[in-house]
């Protein structure tokens, strides 16, 4: 199992409506066939510690079967449309792929 | 569902045996009752991109029911024993909690 975890920091000037639109955009990724499971979240209210980064706005955790499935996810039309529509919304994106 | 994702950077001077010991140590966390699912991995061989951080050594992805379950995970004796035994093994740990 491969975990593709993505953390987005959004532009501070985005409106509430734009943030909601972004959230819906991330949720469209759930429909991608090469993704076995997709979870979308925000920073959880766990105990604040220096090692815990809770400064991001949206978390996206995608589970794929393997590297080939993650590669297919990247070029899926739904993913490409998401990136094209929302790439101007974030200031930073941090990704970790593990398996 | 809460995702507690942890990325460890180990001390470069660790031996192969110490690294294997660390891996086994991380895998003991799978036995913690308040963790619904635990995945342990290393950087996947996905396409290298500036936004993908593949510099860590070990990834730990824990799924808990909620914030209370994650708090219980933190103080579980298995988790405390892991931290006590291996806290000198890493140079950096980066955590994200999302739900």
mmCIF file of C-alpha atoms in Angstrom:
data_model
loop_
_atom_site.group_PDB
_atom_site.id
_atom_site.type_symbol
_atom_site.label_atom_id
_atom_site.label_comp_id
_atom_site.label_asym_id
_atom_site.label_seq_id
_atom_site.Cartn_x
_atom_site.Cartn_y
_atom_site.Cartn_z
ATOM 1 C CA UNK A 1 0.000 0.000 0.000
ATOM 2 C CA UNK A 2 1.295 3.432 -0.967
ATOM 3 C CA UNK A 3 0.287 6.523 0.994
ATOM 4 C CA UNK A 4 0.376 9.819 -0.915
ATOM 5 C CA UNK A 5 -0.090 12.518 1.748
ATOM 6 C CA UNK A 6 -0.509 16.126 0.690
ATOM 7 C CA UNK A 7 -0.726 19.218 2.883
ATOM 8 C CA UNK A 8 -1.969 22.497 1.398
ATOM 9 C CA UNK A 9 -1.413 26.010 2.726
ATOM 10 C CA UNK A 10 -3.972 28.317 1.110
ATOM 11 C CA UNK A 11 -3.570 31.994 0.308
ATOM 12 C CA UNK A 12 -4.750 34.006 3.342
ATOM 13 C CA UNK A 13 -6.788 36.307 1.121
ATOM 14 C CA UNK A 14 -9.097 33.548 -0.141
ATOM 15 C CA UNK A 15 -12.755 34.124 0.686
ATOM 16 C CA UNK A 16 -14.877 31.667 2.638
ATOM 17 C CA UNK A 17 -16.582 30.751 -0.646
ATOM 18 C CA UNK A 18 -13.240 30.109 -2.353
ATOM 19 C CA UNK A 19 -12.107 27.917 0.542
ATOM 20 C CA UNK A 20 -15.328 25.915 0.316
ATOM 21 C CA UNK A 21 -14.809 25.615 -3.439
ATOM 22 C CA UNK A 22 -11.285 24.336 -2.848
ATOM 23 C CA UNK A 23 -12.547 21.760 -0.357
ATOM 24 C CA UNK A 24 -15.098 20.525 -2.881
ATOM 25 C CA UNK A 25 -12.326 20.414 -5.473
ATOM 26 C CA UNK A 26 -10.148 18.219 -3.256
ATOM 27 C CA UNK A 27 -13.135 15.951 -2.668
ATOM 28 C CA UNK A 28 -13.517 15.356 -6.419
ATOM 29 C CA UNK A 29 -10.259 13.394 -6.167
ATOM 30 C CA UNK A 30 -12.210 10.684 -4.316
ATOM 31 C CA UNK A 31 -13.657 9.650 -7.693
ATOM 32 C CA UNK A 32 -10.278 8.737 -9.172
ATOM 33 C CA UNK A 33 -10.271 5.028 -9.934
ATOM 34 C CA UNK A 34 -6.554 4.440 -9.229
ATOM 35 C CA UNK A 35 -6.992 5.783 -5.698
ATOM 36 C CA UNK A 36 -8.193 3.033 -3.364
ATOM 37 C CA UNK A 37 -9.060 5.409 -0.531
ATOM 38 C CA UNK A 38 -9.036 9.193 -0.292
ATOM 39 C CA UNK A 39 -9.398 11.145 2.960
ATOM 40 C CA UNK A 40 -9.729 14.916 3.137
ATOM 41 C CA UNK A 41 -9.229 16.736 6.412
ATOM 42 C CA UNK A 42 -8.110 19.776 8.333
ATOM 43 C CA UNK A 43 -5.744 20.029 11.319
ATOM 44 C CA UNK A 44 -7.106 17.874 14.131
ATOM 45 C CA UNK A 45 -7.512 19.272 17.634
ATOM 46 C CA UNK A 46 -4.748 17.107 19.062
ATOM 47 C CA UNK A 47 -2.331 18.419 21.683
ATOM 48 C CA UNK A 48 -0.125 21.161 20.262
ATOM 49 C CA UNK A 49 3.552 20.148 20.253
ATOM 50 C CA UNK A 50 6.566 21.600 18.419
ATOM 51 C CA UNK A 51 6.831 18.447 16.275
ATOM 52 C CA UNK A 52 3.204 18.694 15.137
ATOM 53 C CA UNK A 53 2.655 21.032 12.195
ATOM 54 C CA UNK A 54 -0.930 22.270 12.331
ATOM 55 C CA UNK A 55 -0.319 25.344 10.181
ATOM 56 C CA UNK A 56 -1.680 23.880 6.934
ATOM 57 C CA UNK A 57 -5.254 24.362 5.743
ATOM 58 C CA UNK A 58 -6.239 21.101 4.053
ATOM 59 C CA UNK A 59 -4.850 17.567 4.246
ATOM 60 C CA UNK A 60 -5.331 15.031 1.472
ATOM 61 C CA UNK A 61 -4.405 11.408 2.138
ATOM 62 C CA UNK A 62 -4.579 9.096 -0.851
ATOM 63 C CA UNK A 63 -4.017 5.352 -0.653
ATOM 64 C CA UNK A 64 -2.954 3.626 -3.871
ATOM 65 C CA UNK A 65 -2.002 0.042 -4.558
ATOM 66 C CA UNK A 66 1.535 0.841 -5.696
ATOM 67 C CA UNK A 67 3.810 3.291 -7.540
ATOM 68 C CA UNK A 68 2.109 2.566 -10.891
ATOM 69 C CA UNK A 69 -1.303 3.357 -9.410
ATOM 70 C CA UNK A 70 0.027 6.620 -7.935
ATOM 71 C CA UNK A 71 1.440 7.539 -11.355
ATOM 72 C CA UNK A 72 -1.976 6.844 -12.898
ATOM 73 C CA UNK A 73 -3.596 9.005 -10.206
ATOM 74 C CA UNK A 74 -1.287 11.917 -11.100
ATOM 75 C CA UNK A 75 -2.376 11.940 -14.755
ATOM 76 C CA UNK A 76 -6.039 11.113 -14.159
ATOM 77 C CA UNK A 77 -8.201 13.798 -15.854
ATOM 78 C CA UNK A 78 -9.931 14.505 -12.527
ATOM 79 C CA UNK A 79 -6.563 15.226 -10.876
ATOM 80 C CA UNK A 80 -5.333 17.321 -13.785
ATOM 81 C CA UNK A 81 -8.570 19.368 -13.742
ATOM 82 C CA UNK A 82 -8.211 19.907 -9.984
ATOM 83 C CA UNK A 83 -4.635 21.181 -10.315
ATOM 84 C CA UNK A 84 -5.517 23.420 -13.263
ATOM 85 C CA UNK A 85 -8.496 24.965 -11.473
ATOM 86 C CA UNK A 86 -6.933 25.427 -8.038
ATOM 87 C CA UNK A 87 -3.172 25.781 -8.514
ATOM 88 C CA UNK A 88 -3.406 29.509 -7.828
ATOM 89 C CA UNK A 89 -5.182 28.897 -4.501
ATOM 90 C CA UNK A 90 -2.227 27.613 -2.486
ATOM 91 C CA UNK A 91 1.024 29.175 -1.367
ATOM 92 C CA UNK A 92 2.642 25.878 -0.451
ATOM 93 C CA UNK A 93 2.054 22.185 -0.927
ATOM 94 C CA UNK A 94 4.049 19.531 0.910
ATOM 95 C CA UNK A 95 3.872 15.915 -0.213
ATOM 96 C CA UNK A 96 5.192 12.652 1.222
ATOM 97 C CA UNK A 97 4.876 9.345 -0.639
ATOM 98 C CA UNK A 98 5.536 6.230 1.407
ATOM 99 C CA UNK A 99 5.057 2.512 1.019
ATOM 100 C CA UNK B 1 -11.255 9.318 11.044
ATOM 101 C CA UNK B 2 -8.080 10.960 12.308
ATOM 102 C CA UNK B 3 -4.792 10.467 10.478
ATOM 103 C CA UNK B 4 -1.642 10.861 12.596
ATOM 104 C CA UNK B 5 1.223 10.900 10.081
ATOM 105 C CA UNK B 6 4.811 10.868 11.334
ATOM 106 C CA UNK B 7 8.021 11.174 9.317
ATOM 107 C CA UNK B 8 11.344 10.270 10.934
ATOM 108 C CA UNK B 9 14.814 11.350 9.860
ATOM 109 C CA UNK B 10 17.339 9.003 11.479
ATOM 110 C CA UNK B 11 20.883 9.808 12.528
ATOM 111 C CA UNK B 12 23.193 9.081 9.575
ATOM 112 C CA UNK B 13 25.625 7.220 11.816
ATOM 113 C CA UNK B 14 23.121 4.508 12.784
ATOM 114 C CA UNK B 15 24.204 1.013 11.794
ATOM 115 C CA UNK B 16 22.150 -1.276 9.602
ATOM 116 C CA UNK B 17 21.293 -3.282 12.718
ATOM 117 C CA UNK B 18 20.131 -0.159 14.557
ATOM 118 C CA UNK B 19 17.991 0.860 11.595
ATOM 119 C CA UNK B 20 16.389 -2.588 11.524
ATOM 120 C CA UNK B 21 15.825 -2.346 15.283
ATOM 121 C CA UNK B 22 14.140 1.021 14.791
ATOM 122 C CA UNK B 23 11.894 -0.399 12.087
ATOM 123 C CA UNK B 24 10.861 -3.234 14.389
ATOM 124 C CA UNK B 25 10.239 -0.662 17.106
ATOM 125 C CA UNK B 26 7.911 1.351 14.883
ATOM 126 C CA UNK B 27 6.085 -1.853 13.995
ATOM 127 C CA UNK B 28 5.331 -2.544 17.689
ATOM 128 C CA UNK B 29 2.985 0.449 17.482
ATOM 129 C CA UNK B 30 0.662 -1.700 15.363
ATOM 130 C CA UNK B 31 -0.360 -3.455 18.577
ATOM 131 C CA UNK B 32 -1.788 -0.339 20.189
ATOM 132 C CA UNK B 33 -5.513 -0.831 20.714
ATOM 133 C CA UNK B 34 -6.528 2.804 20.194
ATOM 134 C CA UNK B 35 -4.947 2.762 16.721
ATOM 135 C CA UNK B 36 -7.395 1.355 14.170
ATOM 136 C CA UNK B 37 -4.769 0.971 11.445
ATOM 137 C CA UNK B 38 -1.012 1.490 11.422
ATOM 138 C CA UNK B 39 1.143 1.576 8.282
ATOM 139 C CA UNK B 40 4.931 1.742 8.328
ATOM 140 C CA UNK B 41 6.863 2.649 5.205
ATOM 141 C CA UNK B 42 9.813 4.268 3.529
ATOM 142 C CA UNK B 43 9.919 6.832 0.701
ATOM 143 C CA UNK B 44 8.116 5.378 -2.308
ATOM 144 C CA UNK B 45 9.751 5.377 -5.736
ATOM 145 C CA UNK B 46 7.323 7.928 -7.142
ATOM 146 C CA UNK B 47 8.447 10.651 -9.551
ATOM 147 C CA UNK B 48 10.788 13.089 -7.842
ATOM 148 C CA UNK B 49 9.322 16.593 -7.707
ATOM 149 C CA UNK B 50 10.279 19.647 -5.618
ATOM 150 C CA UNK B 51 7.014 19.385 -3.665
ATOM 151 C CA UNK B 52 7.655 15.753 -2.708
ATOM 152 C CA UNK B 53 9.871 15.336 0.343
ATOM 153 C CA UNK B 54 11.566 11.938 0.087
ATOM 154 C CA UNK B 55 14.418 12.793 2.450
ATOM 155 C CA UNK B 56 12.962 11.063 5.518
ATOM 156 C CA UNK B 57 13.842 7.516 6.552
ATOM 157 C CA UNK B 58 10.655 6.026 7.982
ATOM 158 C CA UNK B 59 6.987 6.969 7.645
ATOM 159 C CA UNK B 60 4.383 6.004 10.227
ATOM 160 C CA UNK B 61 0.714 6.497 9.389
ATOM 161 C CA UNK B 62 -1.721 5.851 12.223
ATOM 162 C CA UNK B 63 -5.481 5.954 11.817
ATOM 163 C CA UNK B 64 -7.497 6.594 14.974
ATOM 164 C CA UNK B 65 -11.226 7.056 15.493
ATOM 165 C CA UNK B 66 -10.941 10.589 16.861
ATOM 166 C CA UNK B 67 -8.907 13.027 18.976
ATOM 167 C CA UNK B 68 -9.585 11.045 22.169
ATOM 168 C CA UNK B 69 -8.269 7.858 20.555
ATOM 169 C CA UNK B 70 -5.143 9.673 19.378
ATOM 170 C CA UNK B 71 -4.604 10.983 22.911
ATOM 171 C CA UNK B 72 -4.943 7.412 24.227
ATOM 172 C CA UNK B 73 -2.442 6.251 21.581
ATOM 173 C CA UNK B 74 0.081 8.851 22.776
ATOM 174 C CA UNK B 75 0.063 7.548 26.352
ATOM 175 C CA UNK B 76 -0.255 3.853 25.519
ATOM 176 C CA UNK B 77 2.597 1.959 27.259
ATOM 177 C CA UNK B 78 3.711 0.539 23.888
ATOM 178 C CA UNK B 79 4.064 4.050 22.476
ATOM 179 C CA UNK B 80 5.831 5.360 25.571
ATOM 180 C CA UNK B 81 8.266 2.420 25.480
ATOM 181 C CA UNK B 82 8.968 3.066 21.794
ATOM 182 C CA UNK B 83 9.753 6.752 22.399
ATOM 183 C CA UNK B 84 11.908 5.973 25.415
ATOM 184 C CA UNK B 85 13.930 3.334 23.568
ATOM 185 C CA UNK B 86 14.372 5.137 20.256
ATOM 186 C CA UNK B 87 14.216 8.891 20.957
ATOM 187 C CA UNK B 88 17.976 9.175 20.499
ATOM 188 C CA UNK B 89 17.775 7.542 17.043
ATOM 189 C CA UNK B 90 16.225 10.412 15.119
ATOM 190 C CA UNK B 91 17.413 13.906 14.269
ATOM 191 C CA UNK B 92 14.005 15.149 13.236
ATOM 192 C CA UNK B 93 10.399 14.061 13.447
ATOM 193 C CA UNK B 94 7.601 15.820 11.569
ATOM 194 C CA UNK B 95 3.983 15.129 12.446
ATOM 195 C CA UNK B 96 0.662 16.118 10.902
ATOM 196 C CA UNK B 97 -2.676 15.274 12.537
ATOM 197 C CA UNK B 98 -5.742 15.663 10.339
ATOM 198 C CA UNK B 99 -9.368 14.686 10.460
#
